[in-house]
Short mmCIF file of C-alpha atoms in Angstrom, two decimals:
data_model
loop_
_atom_site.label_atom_id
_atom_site.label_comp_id
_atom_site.label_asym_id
_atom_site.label_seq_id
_atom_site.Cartn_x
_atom_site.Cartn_y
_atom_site.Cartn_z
CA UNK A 22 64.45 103.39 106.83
CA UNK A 23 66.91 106.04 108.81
CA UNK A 24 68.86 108.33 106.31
CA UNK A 25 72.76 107.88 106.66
CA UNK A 26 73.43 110.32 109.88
CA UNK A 27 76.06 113.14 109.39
CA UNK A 28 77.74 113.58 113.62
CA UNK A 29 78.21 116.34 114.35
CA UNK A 30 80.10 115.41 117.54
CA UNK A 31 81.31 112.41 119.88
CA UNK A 32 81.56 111.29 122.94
CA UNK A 33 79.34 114.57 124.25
CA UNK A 34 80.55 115.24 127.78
CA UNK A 35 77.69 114.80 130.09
CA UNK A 36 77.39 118.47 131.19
CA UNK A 37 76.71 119.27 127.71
CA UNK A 38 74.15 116.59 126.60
CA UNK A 39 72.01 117.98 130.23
CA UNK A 40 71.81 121.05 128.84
CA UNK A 41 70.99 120.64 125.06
CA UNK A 42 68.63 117.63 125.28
CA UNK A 43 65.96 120.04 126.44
CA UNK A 44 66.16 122.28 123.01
CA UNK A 45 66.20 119.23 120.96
CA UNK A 46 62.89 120.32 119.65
CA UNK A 47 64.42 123.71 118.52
CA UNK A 48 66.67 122.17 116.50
CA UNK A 49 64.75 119.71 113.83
CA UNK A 50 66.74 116.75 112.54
CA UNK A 51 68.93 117.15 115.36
CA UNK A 52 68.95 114.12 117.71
CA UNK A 53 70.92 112.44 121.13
CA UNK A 54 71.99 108.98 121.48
CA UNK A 55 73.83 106.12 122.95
CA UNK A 56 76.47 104.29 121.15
CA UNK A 57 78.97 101.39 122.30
CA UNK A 58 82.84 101.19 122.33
CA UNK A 59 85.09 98.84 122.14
CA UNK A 60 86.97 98.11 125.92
CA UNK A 61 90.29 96.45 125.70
CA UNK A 62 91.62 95.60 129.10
CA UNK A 63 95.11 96.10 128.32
CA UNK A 64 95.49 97.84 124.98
CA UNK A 65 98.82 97.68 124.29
CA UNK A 66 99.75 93.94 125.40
CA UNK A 67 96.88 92.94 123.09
CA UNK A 68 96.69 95.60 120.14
CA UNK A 69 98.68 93.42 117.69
CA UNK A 70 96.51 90.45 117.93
CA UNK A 71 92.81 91.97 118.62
CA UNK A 72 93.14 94.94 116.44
CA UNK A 73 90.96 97.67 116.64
CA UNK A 74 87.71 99.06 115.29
CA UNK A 75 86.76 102.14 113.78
CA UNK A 76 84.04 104.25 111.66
CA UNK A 77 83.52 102.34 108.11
CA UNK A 78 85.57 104.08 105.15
CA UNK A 79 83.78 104.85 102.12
CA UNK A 80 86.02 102.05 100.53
CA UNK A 81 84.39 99.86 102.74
CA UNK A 82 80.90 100.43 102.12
CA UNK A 83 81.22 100.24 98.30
CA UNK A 84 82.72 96.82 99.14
CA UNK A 85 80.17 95.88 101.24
CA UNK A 86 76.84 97.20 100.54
CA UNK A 87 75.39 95.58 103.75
CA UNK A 88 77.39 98.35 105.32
CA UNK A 89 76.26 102.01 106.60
CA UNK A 90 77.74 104.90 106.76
CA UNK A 91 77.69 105.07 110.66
CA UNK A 92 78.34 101.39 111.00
CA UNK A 93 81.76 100.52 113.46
CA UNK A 94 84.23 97.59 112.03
CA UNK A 95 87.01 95.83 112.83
CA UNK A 96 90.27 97.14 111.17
CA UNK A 97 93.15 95.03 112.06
CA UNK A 98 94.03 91.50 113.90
CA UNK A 99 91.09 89.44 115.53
CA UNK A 100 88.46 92.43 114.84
CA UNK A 101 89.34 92.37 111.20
CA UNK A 102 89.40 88.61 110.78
CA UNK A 103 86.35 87.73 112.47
CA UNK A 104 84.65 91.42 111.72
CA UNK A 105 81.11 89.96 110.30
CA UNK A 106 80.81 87.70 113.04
CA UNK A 107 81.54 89.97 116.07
CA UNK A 108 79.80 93.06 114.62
CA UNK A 109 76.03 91.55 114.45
CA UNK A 110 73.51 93.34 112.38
CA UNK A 111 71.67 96.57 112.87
CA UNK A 112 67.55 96.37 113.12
CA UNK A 113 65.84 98.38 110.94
CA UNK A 114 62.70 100.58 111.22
CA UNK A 115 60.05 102.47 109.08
CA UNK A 116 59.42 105.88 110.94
CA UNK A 117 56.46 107.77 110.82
CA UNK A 118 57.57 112.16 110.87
CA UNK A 119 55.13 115.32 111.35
CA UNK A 120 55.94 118.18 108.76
CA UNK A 121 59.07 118.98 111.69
CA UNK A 122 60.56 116.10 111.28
CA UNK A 123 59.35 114.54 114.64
CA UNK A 124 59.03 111.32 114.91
CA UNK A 125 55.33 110.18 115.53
CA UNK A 126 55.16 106.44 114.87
CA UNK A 127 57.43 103.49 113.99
CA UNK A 128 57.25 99.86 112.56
CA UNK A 129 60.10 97.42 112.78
CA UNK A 130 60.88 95.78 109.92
CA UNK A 131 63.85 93.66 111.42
CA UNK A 132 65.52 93.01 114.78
CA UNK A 133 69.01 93.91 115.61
CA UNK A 134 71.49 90.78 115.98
CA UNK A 135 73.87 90.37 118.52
CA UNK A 136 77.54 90.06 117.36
CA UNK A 137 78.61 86.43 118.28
CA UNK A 138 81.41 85.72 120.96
CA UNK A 139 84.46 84.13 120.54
CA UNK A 140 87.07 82.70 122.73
CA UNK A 141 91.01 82.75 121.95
CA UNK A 142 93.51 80.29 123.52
CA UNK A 143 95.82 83.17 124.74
CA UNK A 144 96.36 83.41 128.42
CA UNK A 145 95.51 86.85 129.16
CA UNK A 146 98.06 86.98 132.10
CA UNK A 147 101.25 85.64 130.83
CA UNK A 148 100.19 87.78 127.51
CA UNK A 149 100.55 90.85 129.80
CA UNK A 150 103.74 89.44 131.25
CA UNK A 151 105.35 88.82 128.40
CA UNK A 152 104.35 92.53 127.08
CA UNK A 153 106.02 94.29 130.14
CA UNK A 154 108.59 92.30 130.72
CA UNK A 155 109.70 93.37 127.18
CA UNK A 156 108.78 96.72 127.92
CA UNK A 157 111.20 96.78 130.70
CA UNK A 158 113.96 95.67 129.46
CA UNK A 159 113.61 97.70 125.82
CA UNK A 160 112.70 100.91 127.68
CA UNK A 161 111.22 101.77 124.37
CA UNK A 162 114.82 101.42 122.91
CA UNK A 163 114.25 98.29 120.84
CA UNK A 164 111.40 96.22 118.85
CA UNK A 165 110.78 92.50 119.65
CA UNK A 166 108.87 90.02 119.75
CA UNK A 167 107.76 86.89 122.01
CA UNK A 168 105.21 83.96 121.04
CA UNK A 169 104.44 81.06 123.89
CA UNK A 170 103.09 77.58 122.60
CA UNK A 171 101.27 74.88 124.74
CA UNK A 172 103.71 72.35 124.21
CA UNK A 173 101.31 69.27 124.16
CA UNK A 174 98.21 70.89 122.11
CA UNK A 175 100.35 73.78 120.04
CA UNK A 176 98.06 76.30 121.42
CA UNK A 177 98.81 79.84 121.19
CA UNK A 178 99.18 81.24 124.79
CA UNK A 179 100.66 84.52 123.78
CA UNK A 180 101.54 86.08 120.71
CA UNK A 181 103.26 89.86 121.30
CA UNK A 182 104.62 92.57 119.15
CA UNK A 183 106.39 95.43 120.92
CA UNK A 184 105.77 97.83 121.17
CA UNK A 185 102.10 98.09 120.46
CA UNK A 186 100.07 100.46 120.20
CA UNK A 187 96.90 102.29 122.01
CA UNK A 188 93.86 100.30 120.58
CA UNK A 189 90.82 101.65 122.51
CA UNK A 190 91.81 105.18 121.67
CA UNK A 191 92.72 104.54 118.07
CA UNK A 192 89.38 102.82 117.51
CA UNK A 193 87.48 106.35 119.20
CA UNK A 194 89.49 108.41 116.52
CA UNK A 195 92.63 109.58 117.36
CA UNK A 196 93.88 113.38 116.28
CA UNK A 197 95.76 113.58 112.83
CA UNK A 198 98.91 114.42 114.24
CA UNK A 199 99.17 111.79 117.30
CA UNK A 200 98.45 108.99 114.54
CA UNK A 201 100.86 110.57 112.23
CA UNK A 202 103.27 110.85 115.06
CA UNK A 203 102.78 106.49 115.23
CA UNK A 204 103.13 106.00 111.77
CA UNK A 205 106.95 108.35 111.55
CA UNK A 206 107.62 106.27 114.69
CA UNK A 207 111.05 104.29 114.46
CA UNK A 208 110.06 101.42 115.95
CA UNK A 209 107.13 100.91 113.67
CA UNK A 210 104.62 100.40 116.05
CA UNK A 211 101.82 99.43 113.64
CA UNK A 212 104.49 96.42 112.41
CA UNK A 213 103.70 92.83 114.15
CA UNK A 214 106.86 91.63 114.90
CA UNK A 215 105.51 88.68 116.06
CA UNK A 216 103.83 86.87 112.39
CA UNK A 217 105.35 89.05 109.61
CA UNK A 218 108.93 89.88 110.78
CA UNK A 219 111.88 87.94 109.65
CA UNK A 220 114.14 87.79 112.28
CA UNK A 221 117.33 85.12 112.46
CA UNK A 222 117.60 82.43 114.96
CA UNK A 223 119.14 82.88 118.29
CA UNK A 224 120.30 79.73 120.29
CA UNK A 225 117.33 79.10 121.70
CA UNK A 226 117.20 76.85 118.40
CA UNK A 227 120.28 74.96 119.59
CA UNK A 228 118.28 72.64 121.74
CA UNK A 229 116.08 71.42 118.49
CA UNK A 230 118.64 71.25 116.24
CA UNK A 231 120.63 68.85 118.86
CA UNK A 232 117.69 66.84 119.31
CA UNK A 233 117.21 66.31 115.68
CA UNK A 234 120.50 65.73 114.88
CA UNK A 235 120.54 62.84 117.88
CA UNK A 236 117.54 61.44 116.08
CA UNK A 237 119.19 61.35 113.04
CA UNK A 238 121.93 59.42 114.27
CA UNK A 239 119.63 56.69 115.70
CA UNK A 240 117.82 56.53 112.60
CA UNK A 241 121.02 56.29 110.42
CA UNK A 242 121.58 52.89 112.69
CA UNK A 243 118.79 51.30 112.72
CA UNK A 244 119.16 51.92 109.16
CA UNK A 245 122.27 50.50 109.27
#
């Protein structure tokens, strides 16, 4: 089986992966390859509910011994949640090395497993709506919060905490100070407004309460 991997470096520009990939044989242990990212196609309308990923914590594999070192999870929202599910499983190999540490032969002991899909019942357009329309008006000045229910199946159309935050660039590993700059932010960025805040009603309740109370009053006669 592969050893854990220590990187050295991500996300190798181009330029620079041309021009050391033909030393790699100067440099034993040393090797070049392809990974996969997460691509959210509006990261801040959707950060609260998808989450991110990122690089598995220590924590995380004593928790889990399934889990390697260089393994990606979800960390928050819809990645967390449904984590074992989307992530798959790796394949694993037996590798055959000269006394350099080339490899020279292989065996595969198990294939990889592609992560399942799954489908949510938000509308990905009115979710964007909502966000910016928010955004507009708040100019960054204000939290809040907007949720949109199918009102004959109770489906969740959109669900949105503002303001949100960058997803796809927390999950490649943002610098120490930008994510300490999110976390001293005012507005609490990481916070979802929109299923843990307490907030009181506004008079968009009015309407339900009327209606209940009307249907009270019937009832009370027929009871009569």
């Amino acid at each position: 089986k592969l050893p854990n991997r220590i990187f050295i470096t991500r996300d190798m520009p181009i330029e620079r992966m041309v021009g050391l990939a033909p030393r790699l044989d100067e440099l034993a242990g040393v090797e070049i390859f392809e990974s996969f990212r997460r691509s959210y196609r509006d990261p801040r309308a959707f950060s609260h509910v998808l989450g991110y990923v990122g690089k598995v914590s220590p924590d995380e594999v004593a928790a889990n011994t399934s889990l390697k070192s260089e393994e990606t999870v979800g960390k928050g929202g819809i990645e967390a949640f449904y984590d074992e599910a989307l992530r798959g499983a790796g394949g694993e190999k037996i590798i055959e090395t000269d006394s350099r540490g080339n490899e020279t032969n292989y065996r595969l002991t198990r294939e990889p497993r592609e992560g399942d899909s799954l489908a949510l019942t938000l509308d990905g357009d009115l979710q964007e709506a909502a966000y910016h329309t928010i955004d507009r008006y708040s100019k960054h000045g204000h939290g809040a919060s907007a949720v949109v229910l199918d009102v004959k199946s109770g489906a969740v159309r959109a669900l949105v905490s503002y303001p949100g935050f960058e997803s796809s660039r927390i999950g490649q590993g943002l610098p120490a100070d930008q994510f300490q700059a999110l976390l001293r932010d005012p507005l609490t960025p990481f916070f979802n407004r929109a299923i843990a805040g307490e907030f009181p009603s506004g008079s968009t309740i009015k309407p339900l309460i009327a209606t209940a109370a009307r249907k009270g009053v019937q009832f009370s006669r027929e009871v009569l």
